[in-house]
PDB file of C-alpha atoms in Angstrom:
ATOM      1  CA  UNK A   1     -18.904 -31.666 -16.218  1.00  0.00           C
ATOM      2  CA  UNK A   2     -16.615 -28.790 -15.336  1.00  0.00           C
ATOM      3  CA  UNK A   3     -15.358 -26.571 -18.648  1.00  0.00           C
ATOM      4  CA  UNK A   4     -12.228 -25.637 -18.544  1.00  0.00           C
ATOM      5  CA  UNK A   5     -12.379 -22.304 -18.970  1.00  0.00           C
ATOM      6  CA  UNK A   6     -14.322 -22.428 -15.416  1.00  0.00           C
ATOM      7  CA  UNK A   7     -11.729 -24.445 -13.468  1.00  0.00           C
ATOM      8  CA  UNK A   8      -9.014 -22.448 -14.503  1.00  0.00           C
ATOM      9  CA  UNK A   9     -11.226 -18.976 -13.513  1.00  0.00           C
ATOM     10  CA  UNK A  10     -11.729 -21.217 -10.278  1.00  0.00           C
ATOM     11  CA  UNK A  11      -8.205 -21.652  -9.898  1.00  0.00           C
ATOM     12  CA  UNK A  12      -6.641 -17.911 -10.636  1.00  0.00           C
ATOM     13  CA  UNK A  13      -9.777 -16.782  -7.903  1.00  0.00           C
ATOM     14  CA  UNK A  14      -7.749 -18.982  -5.755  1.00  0.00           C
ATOM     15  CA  UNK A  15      -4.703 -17.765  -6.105  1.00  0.00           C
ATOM     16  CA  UNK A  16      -6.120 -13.541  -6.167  1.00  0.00           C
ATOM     17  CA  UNK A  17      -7.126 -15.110  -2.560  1.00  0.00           C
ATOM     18  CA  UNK A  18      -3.890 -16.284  -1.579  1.00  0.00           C
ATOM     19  CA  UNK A  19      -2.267 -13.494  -2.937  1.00  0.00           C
ATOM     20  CA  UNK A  20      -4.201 -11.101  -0.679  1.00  0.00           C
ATOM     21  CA  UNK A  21      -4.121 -13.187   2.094  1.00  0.00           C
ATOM     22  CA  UNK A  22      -0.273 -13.490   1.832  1.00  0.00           C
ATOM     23  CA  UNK A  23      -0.183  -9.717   1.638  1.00  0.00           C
ATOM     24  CA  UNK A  24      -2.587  -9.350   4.621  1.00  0.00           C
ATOM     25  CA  UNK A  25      -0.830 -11.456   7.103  1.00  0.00           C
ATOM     26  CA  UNK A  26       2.546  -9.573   6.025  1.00  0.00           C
ATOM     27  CA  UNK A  27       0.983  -5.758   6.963  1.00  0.00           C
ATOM     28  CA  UNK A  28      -0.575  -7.154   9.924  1.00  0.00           C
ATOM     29  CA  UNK A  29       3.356  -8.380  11.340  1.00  0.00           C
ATOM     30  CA  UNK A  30       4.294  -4.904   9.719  1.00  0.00           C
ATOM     31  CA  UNK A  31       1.602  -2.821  11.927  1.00  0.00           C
ATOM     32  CA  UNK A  32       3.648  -4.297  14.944  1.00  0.00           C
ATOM     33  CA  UNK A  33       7.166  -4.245  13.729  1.00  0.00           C
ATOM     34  CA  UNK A  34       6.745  -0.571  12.202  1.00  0.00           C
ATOM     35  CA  UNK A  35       4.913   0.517  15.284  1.00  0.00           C
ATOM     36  CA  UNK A  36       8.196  -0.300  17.908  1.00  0.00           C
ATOM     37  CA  UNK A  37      10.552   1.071  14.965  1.00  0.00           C
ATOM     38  CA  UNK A  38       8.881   4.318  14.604  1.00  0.00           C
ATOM     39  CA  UNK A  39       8.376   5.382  18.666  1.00  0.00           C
ATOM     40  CA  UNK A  40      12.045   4.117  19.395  1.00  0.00           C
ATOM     41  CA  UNK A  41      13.247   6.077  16.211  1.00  0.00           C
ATOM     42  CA  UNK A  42      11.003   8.770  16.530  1.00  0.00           C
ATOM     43  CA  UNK A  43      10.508   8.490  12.710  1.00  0.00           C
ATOM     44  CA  UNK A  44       7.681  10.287  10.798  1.00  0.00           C
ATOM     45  CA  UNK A  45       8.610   8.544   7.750  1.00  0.00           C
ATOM     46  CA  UNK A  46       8.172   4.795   9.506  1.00  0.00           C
ATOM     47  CA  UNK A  47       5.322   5.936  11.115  1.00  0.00           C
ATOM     48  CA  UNK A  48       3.556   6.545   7.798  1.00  0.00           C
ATOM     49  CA  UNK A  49       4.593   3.691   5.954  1.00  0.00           C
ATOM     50  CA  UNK A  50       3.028   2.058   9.056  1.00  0.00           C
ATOM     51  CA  UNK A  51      -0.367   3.920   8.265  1.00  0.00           C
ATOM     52  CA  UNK A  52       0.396   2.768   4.889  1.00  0.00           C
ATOM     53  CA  UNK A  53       0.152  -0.806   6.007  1.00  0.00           C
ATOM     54  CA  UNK A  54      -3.129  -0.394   7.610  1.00  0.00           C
ATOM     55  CA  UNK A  55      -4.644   1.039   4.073  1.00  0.00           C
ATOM     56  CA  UNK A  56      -2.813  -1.892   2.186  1.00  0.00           C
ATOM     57  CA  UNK A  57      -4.941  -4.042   4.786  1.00  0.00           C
ATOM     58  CA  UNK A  58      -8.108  -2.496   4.175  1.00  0.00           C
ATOM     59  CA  UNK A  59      -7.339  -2.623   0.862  1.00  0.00           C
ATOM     60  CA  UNK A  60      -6.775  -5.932   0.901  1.00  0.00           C
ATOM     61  CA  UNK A  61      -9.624  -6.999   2.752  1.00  0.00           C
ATOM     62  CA  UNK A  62     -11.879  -5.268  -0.030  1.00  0.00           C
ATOM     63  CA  UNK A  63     -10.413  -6.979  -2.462  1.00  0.00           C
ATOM     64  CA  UNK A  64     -11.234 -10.597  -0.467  1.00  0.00           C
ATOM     65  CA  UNK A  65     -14.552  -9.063  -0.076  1.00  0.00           C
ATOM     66  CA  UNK A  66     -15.137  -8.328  -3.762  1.00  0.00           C
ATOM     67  CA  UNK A  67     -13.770 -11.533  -4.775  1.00  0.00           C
ATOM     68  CA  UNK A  68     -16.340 -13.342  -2.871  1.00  0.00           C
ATOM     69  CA  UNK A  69     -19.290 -11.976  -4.919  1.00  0.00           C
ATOM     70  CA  UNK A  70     -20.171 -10.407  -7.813  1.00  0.00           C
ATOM     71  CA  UNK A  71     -21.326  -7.161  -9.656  1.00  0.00           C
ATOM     72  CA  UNK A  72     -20.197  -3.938 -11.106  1.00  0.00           C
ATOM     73  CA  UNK A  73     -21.967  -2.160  -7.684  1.00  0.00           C
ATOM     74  CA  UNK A  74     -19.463  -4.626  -5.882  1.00  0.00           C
ATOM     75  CA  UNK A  75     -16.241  -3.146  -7.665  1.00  0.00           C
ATOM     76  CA  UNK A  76     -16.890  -0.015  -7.516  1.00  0.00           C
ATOM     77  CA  UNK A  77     -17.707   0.194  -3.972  1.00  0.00           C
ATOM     78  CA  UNK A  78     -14.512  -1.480  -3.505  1.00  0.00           C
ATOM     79  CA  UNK A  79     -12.516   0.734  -5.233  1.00  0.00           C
ATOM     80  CA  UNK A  80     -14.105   3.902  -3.837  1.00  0.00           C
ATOM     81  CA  UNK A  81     -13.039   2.106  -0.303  1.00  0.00           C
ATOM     82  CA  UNK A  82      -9.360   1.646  -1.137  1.00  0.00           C
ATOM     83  CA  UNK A  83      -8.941   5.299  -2.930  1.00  0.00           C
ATOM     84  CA  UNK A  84     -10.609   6.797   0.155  1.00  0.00           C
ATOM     85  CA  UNK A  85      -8.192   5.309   2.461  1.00  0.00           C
ATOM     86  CA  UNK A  86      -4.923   6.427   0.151  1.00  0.00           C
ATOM     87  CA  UNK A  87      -6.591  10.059   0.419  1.00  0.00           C
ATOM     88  CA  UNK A  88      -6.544   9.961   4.344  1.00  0.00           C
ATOM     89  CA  UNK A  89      -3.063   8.663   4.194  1.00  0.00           C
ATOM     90  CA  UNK A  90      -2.021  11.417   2.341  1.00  0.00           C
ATOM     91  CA  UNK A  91      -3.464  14.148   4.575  1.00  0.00           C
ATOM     92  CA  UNK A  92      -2.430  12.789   7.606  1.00  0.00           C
ATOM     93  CA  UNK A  93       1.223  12.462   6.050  1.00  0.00           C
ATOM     94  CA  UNK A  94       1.315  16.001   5.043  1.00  0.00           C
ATOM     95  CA  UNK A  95       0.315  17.845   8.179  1.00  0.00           C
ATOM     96  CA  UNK A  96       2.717  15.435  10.098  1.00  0.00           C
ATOM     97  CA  UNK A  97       6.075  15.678   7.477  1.00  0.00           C
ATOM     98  CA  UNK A  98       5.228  19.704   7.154  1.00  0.00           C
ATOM     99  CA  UNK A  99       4.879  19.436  11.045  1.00  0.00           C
ATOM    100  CA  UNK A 100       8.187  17.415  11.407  1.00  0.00           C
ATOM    101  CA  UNK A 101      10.533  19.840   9.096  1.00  0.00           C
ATOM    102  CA  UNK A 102       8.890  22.978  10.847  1.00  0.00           C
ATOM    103  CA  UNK A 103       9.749  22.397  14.374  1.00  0.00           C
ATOM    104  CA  UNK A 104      13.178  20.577  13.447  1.00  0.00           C
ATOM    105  CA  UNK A 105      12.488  17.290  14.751  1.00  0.00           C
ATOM    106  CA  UNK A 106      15.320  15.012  14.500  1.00  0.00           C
ATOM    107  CA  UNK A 107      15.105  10.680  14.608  1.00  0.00           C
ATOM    108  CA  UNK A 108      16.688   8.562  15.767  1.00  0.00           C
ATOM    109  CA  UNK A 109      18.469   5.761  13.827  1.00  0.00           C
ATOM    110  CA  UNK A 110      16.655   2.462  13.164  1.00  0.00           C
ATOM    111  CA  UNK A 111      18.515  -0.915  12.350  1.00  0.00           C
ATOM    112  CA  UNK A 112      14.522  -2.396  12.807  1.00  0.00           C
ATOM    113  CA  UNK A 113      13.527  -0.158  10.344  1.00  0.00           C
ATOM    114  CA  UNK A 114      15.729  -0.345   8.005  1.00  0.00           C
ATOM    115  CA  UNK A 115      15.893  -4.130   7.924  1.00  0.00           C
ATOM    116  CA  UNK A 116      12.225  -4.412   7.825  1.00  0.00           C
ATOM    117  CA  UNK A 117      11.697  -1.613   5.251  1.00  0.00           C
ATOM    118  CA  UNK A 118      14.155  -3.383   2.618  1.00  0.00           C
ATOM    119  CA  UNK A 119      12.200  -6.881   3.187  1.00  0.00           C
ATOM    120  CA  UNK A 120       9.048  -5.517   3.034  1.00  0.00           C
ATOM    121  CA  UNK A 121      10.161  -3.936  -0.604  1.00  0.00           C
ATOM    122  CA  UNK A 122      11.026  -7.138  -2.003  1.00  0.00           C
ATOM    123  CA  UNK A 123       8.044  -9.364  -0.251  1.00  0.00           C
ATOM    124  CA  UNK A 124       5.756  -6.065  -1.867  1.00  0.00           C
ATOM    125  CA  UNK A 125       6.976  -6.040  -5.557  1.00  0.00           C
ATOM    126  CA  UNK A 126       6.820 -10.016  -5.883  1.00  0.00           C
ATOM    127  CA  UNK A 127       2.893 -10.155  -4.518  1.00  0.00           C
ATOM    128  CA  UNK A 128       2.393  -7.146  -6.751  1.00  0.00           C
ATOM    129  CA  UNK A 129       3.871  -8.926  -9.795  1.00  0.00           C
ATOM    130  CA  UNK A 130       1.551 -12.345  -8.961  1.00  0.00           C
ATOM    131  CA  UNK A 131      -1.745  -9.694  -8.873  1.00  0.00           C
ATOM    132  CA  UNK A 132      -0.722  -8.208 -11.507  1.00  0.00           C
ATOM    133  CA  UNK A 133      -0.923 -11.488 -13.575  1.00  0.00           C
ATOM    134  CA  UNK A 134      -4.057 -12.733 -12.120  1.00  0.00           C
ATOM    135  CA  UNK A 135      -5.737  -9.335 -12.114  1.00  0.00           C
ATOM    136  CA  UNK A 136      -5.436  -9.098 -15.958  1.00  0.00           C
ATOM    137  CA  UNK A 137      -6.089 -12.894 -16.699  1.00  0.00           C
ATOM    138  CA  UNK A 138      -9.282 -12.591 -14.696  1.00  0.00           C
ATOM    139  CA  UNK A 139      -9.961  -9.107 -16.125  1.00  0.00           C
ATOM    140  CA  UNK A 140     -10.590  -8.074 -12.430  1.00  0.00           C
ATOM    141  CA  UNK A 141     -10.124  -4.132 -12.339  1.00  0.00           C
ATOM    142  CA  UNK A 142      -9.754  -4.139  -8.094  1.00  0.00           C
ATOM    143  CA  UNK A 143      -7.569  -6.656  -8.319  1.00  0.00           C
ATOM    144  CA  UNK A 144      -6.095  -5.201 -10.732  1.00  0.00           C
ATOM    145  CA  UNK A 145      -5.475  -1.562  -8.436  1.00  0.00           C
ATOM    146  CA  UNK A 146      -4.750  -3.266  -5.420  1.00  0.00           C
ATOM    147  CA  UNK A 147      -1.924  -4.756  -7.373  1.00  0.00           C
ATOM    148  CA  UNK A 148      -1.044  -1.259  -8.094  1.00  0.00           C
ATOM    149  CA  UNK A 149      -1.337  -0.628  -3.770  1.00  0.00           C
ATOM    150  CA  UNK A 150       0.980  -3.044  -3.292  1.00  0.00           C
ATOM    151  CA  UNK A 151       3.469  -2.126  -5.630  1.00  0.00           C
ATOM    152  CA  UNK A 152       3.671   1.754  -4.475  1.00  0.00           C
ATOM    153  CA  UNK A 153       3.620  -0.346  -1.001  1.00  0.00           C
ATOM    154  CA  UNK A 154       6.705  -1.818  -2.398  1.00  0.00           C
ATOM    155  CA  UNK A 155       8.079   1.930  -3.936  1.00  0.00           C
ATOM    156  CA  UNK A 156       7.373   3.412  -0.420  1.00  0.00           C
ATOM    157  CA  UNK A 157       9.479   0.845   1.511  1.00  0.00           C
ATOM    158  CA  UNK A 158      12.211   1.444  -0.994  1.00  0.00           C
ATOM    159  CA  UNK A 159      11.654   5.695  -0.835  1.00  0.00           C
ATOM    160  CA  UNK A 160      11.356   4.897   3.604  1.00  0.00           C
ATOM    161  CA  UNK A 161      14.706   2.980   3.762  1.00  0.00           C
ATOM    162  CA  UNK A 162      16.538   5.418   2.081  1.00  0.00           C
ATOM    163  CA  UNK A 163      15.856   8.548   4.206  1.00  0.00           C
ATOM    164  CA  UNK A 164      16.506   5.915   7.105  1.00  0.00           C
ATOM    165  CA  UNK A 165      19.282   4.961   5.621  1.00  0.00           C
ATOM    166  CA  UNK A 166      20.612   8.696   4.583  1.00  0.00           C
ATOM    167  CA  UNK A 167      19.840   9.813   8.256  1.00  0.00           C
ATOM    168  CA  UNK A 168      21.691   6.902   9.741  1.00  0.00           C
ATOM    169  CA  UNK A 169      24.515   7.673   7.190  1.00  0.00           C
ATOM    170  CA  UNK A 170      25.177  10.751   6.118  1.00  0.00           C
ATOM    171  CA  UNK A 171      22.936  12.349   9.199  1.00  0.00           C
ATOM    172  CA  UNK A 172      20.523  14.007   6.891  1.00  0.00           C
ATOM    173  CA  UNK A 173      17.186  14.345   9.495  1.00  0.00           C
ATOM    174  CA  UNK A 174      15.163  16.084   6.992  1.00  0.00           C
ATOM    175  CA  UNK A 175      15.245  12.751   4.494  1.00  0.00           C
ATOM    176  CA  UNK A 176      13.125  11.230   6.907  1.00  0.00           C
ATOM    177  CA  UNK A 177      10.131  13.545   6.128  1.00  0.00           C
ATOM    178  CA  UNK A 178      11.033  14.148   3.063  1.00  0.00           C
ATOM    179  CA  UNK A 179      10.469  10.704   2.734  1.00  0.00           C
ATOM    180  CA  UNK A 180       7.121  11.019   4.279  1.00  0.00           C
ATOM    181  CA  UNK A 181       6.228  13.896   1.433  1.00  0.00           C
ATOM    182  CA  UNK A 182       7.225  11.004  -1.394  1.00  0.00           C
ATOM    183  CA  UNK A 183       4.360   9.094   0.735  1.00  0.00           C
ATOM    184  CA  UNK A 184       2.248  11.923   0.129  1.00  0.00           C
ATOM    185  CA  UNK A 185       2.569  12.279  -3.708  1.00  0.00           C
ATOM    186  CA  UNK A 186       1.832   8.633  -4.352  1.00  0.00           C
ATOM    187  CA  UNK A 187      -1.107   8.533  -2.440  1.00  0.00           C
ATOM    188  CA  UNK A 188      -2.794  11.824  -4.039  1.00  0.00           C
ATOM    189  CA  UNK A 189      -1.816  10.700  -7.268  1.00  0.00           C
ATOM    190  CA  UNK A 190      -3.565   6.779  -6.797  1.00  0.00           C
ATOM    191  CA  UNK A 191      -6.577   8.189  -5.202  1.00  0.00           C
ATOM    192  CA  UNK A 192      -7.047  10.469  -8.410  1.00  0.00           C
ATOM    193  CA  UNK A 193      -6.708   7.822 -10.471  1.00  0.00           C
ATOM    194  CA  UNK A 194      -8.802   5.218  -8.539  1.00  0.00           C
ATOM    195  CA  UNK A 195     -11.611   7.674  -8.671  1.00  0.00           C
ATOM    196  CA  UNK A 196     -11.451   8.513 -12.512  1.00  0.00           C
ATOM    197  CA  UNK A 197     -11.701   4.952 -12.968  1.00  0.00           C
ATOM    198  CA  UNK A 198     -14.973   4.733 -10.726  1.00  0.00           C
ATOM    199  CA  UNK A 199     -16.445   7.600 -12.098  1.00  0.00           C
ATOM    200  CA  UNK A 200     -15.645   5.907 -15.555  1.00  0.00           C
ATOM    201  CA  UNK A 201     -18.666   5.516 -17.652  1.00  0.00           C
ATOM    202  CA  UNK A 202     -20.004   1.353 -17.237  1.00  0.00           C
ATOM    203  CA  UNK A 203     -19.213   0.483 -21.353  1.00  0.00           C
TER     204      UNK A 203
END
């Protein structure tokens, strides 16, 4: 017979895969959505946080991947994949926001982007809260950080819409990279701590 501490593992593996799959499926829309927003708009800032979807994929896709097997080689590999892919976010989001403020260029509003960008934050912080939960009762560490992805997924939609938002507004143009820069800070600061925790000792 089945114990029940294995069923229930069973079933919170289930729902870490529904989770990411729920997550997956959203960024995938987003990639689209994001992509229309930011060339009509001509917005750095949306065209970042779409970047940021395609690491939250990846990321996610590890994290299907990892939950498939087993192993501490397995884990770590998948967290060295999802902290390499918030370091190339940040680069690319640097040269591009430094880029943006130095020649002056100026978006255009974005009713897509702002709609999107304020669903996306709530959708983010509720799948974030759910791996959160099953991270810790499965004592899964990726999990675990991609939980952490998704919620700064969530904080960058929030940081996104509000330099849209402040552009559209108040005609501030510079809060669109500047939102780009608070991209930038969140991504250097989880790929330093994704890769303190792989370089962690094994206890």
């Amino acid at each position: 017979m089945t114990s029940p501490d294995a069923a229930a593992r069973r079933k919170l593996v289930r729902r870490g895969f529904a989770l990411e799959y729920a997550t997956l499926g959203w960024n995938v829309v987003g990639i689209v959505v994001l992509a229309v927003a930011a060339i009509s708009a001509r917005s750095v800032a949306l065209a970042g946080f779409g970047l940021d979807s395609v690491i939250e994929i990846g990321a996610s896709t590890v994290v299907i991947w990892e939950l498939s097997g087993t192993g501490e080689d397995r884990r770590r590999r998948a967290l060295e994949l999802i902290g390499a892919g918030f370091g190339l976010l940040a680069v690319y989001l640097l040269v591009q926001s430094t880029w943006v403020l130095a020649v002056g260029f100026r978006p255009r509003h974005s009713p897509l982007g702002v709609g999107w960008t304020a669903v996306t934050a709530a959708v983010m912080f509720a799948l974030a809260a759910g791996k959160a939960r099953t991270g810790t009762a499965l004592d899964n560490p990726v999990l675990k950080t991609e939980g952490r992805v998704t919620l700064i997924d969530g904080l960058l939609a929030t940081a996104v819409l509000l330099g849209l938002l402040l552009n559209s507004l108040a005609g501030l143009w510079w809060a669109d990279p500047a939102a780009g820069y608070v991209l930038v800070f969140y991504a250097l600061r989880e790929t330093k701590e994704i890769f303190l925790q792989v370089l962690a000792p094994v206890p």
